[in-house]
């Protein structure tokens, strides 16, 4: 689920995730089973993976 005003750059892979408003997923990032709260920026860490029964939660405003 991708909320409005979300930027997902070219080459990013986002599967089984919930990405909330004003978030930015950087180029070549790989996210799976992630819930990203509002205004999250993923740019340096390129691989974030939770598990089907234990999703990875990123708090509001985090810069990763």
PDB file of C-alpha atoms in Angstrom:
ATOM      1  CA  UNK A   1       0.000   0.000   0.000  1.00  0.00           C
ATOM      2  CA  UNK A   2       1.487   3.319  -1.072  1.00  0.00           C
ATOM      3  CA  UNK A   3      -0.053   6.543   0.301  1.00  0.00           C
ATOM      4  CA  UNK A   4      -0.198   9.788  -1.629  1.00  0.00           C
ATOM      5  CA  UNK A   5       2.812  12.079  -1.970  1.00  0.00           C
ATOM      6  CA  UNK A   6       5.277   9.182  -1.762  1.00  0.00           C
ATOM      7  CA  UNK A   7       8.350   9.160  -3.994  1.00  0.00           C
ATOM      8  CA  UNK A   8       9.808   5.814  -5.020  1.00  0.00           C
ATOM      9  CA  UNK A   9      12.884   6.324  -7.157  1.00  0.00           C
ATOM     10  CA  UNK A  10      13.888   4.298 -10.182  1.00  0.00           C
ATOM     11  CA  UNK A  11      15.241   0.839  -9.429  1.00  0.00           C
ATOM     12  CA  UNK A  12      13.642   0.599  -5.970  1.00  0.00           C
ATOM     13  CA  UNK A  13      11.932  -2.682  -5.097  1.00  0.00           C
ATOM     14  CA  UNK A  14       9.013  -2.352  -2.646  1.00  0.00           C
ATOM     15  CA  UNK A  15       7.081  -5.554  -1.883  1.00  0.00           C
ATOM     16  CA  UNK A  16       4.510  -6.375   0.815  1.00  0.00           C
ATOM     17  CA  UNK A  17       4.941  -2.926   2.395  1.00  0.00           C
ATOM     18  CA  UNK A  18       2.871  -0.055   3.710  1.00  0.00           C
ATOM     19  CA  UNK A  19       4.447   3.326   2.964  1.00  0.00           C
ATOM     20  CA  UNK A  20       2.717   6.358   4.501  1.00  0.00           C
ATOM     21  CA  UNK A  21       2.445   9.948   3.232  1.00  0.00           C
ATOM     22  CA  UNK A  22       5.463  12.124   2.381  1.00  0.00           C
ATOM     23  CA  UNK A  23       7.942   9.244   2.461  1.00  0.00           C
ATOM     24  CA  UNK A  24      10.843   8.929   0.033  1.00  0.00           C
ATOM     25  CA  UNK A  25      12.349   5.602  -1.020  1.00  0.00           C
ATOM     26  CA  UNK A  26      15.739   6.099  -2.655  1.00  0.00           C
ATOM     27  CA  UNK A  27      17.187   4.654  -5.822  1.00  0.00           C
ATOM     28  CA  UNK A  28      17.964   0.910  -5.777  1.00  0.00           C
ATOM     29  CA  UNK A  29      16.465   0.396  -2.278  1.00  0.00           C
ATOM     30  CA  UNK A  30      15.028  -3.027  -1.502  1.00  0.00           C
ATOM     31  CA  UNK A  31      12.138  -3.115   1.011  1.00  0.00           C
ATOM     32  CA  UNK A  32      10.048  -6.134   1.952  1.00  0.00           C
ATOM     33  CA  UNK A  33       7.583  -6.509   4.846  1.00  0.00           C
ATOM     34  CA  UNK A  34       8.172  -2.917   5.969  1.00  0.00           C
ATOM     35  CA  UNK A  35       5.725  -0.417   7.465  1.00  0.00           C
ATOM     36  CA  UNK A  36       7.119   3.111   7.073  1.00  0.00           C
ATOM     37  CA  UNK A  37       5.291   5.824   9.014  1.00  0.00           C
ATOM     38  CA  UNK A  38       4.904   9.391   7.671  1.00  0.00           C
ATOM     39  CA  UNK A  39       7.846  11.374   6.346  1.00  0.00           C
ATOM     40  CA  UNK A  40      10.384   8.515   6.289  1.00  0.00           C
ATOM     41  CA  UNK A  41      13.450   8.836   4.061  1.00  0.00           C
ATOM     42  CA  UNK A  42      15.329   5.714   2.972  1.00  0.00           C
ATOM     43  CA  UNK A  43      18.508   6.615   1.113  1.00  0.00           C
ATOM     44  CA  UNK A  44      21.670   5.218   2.713  1.00  0.00           C
ATOM     45  CA  UNK A  45      20.578   1.722   3.800  1.00  0.00           C
ATOM     46  CA  UNK A  46      19.528  -0.082   0.648  1.00  0.00           C
ATOM     47  CA  UNK A  47      18.078  -3.318   2.044  1.00  0.00           C
ATOM     48  CA  UNK A  48      15.346  -3.446   4.719  1.00  0.00           C
ATOM     49  CA  UNK A  49      13.481  -6.694   5.223  1.00  0.00           C
ATOM     50  CA  UNK A  50      11.095  -7.836   7.889  1.00  0.00           C
ATOM     51  CA  UNK A  51       9.305 -11.163   7.929  1.00  0.00           C
ATOM     52  CA  UNK A  52       5.767 -12.100   7.070  1.00  0.00           C
ATOM     53  CA  UNK A  53       4.848 -12.584  10.743  1.00  0.00           C
ATOM     54  CA  UNK A  54       7.150  -9.852  12.099  1.00  0.00           C
ATOM     55  CA  UNK A  55       7.184  -6.715   9.930  1.00  0.00           C
ATOM     56  CA  UNK A  56       9.857  -4.070  10.249  1.00  0.00           C
ATOM     57  CA  UNK A  57       8.393  -0.760  11.504  1.00  0.00           C
ATOM     58  CA  UNK A  58      10.118   2.545  10.760  1.00  0.00           C
ATOM     59  CA  UNK A  59       9.012   5.397  13.009  1.00  0.00           C
ATOM     60  CA  UNK A  60       7.722   8.742  11.765  1.00  0.00           C
ATOM     61  CA  UNK A  61      10.357  11.103  10.399  1.00  0.00           C
ATOM     62  CA  UNK A  62      13.178   8.538  10.430  1.00  0.00           C
ATOM     63  CA  UNK A  63      16.048   8.997   7.997  1.00  0.00           C
ATOM     64  CA  UNK A  64      17.735   5.741   7.108  1.00  0.00           C
TER      65      UNK A  64
END
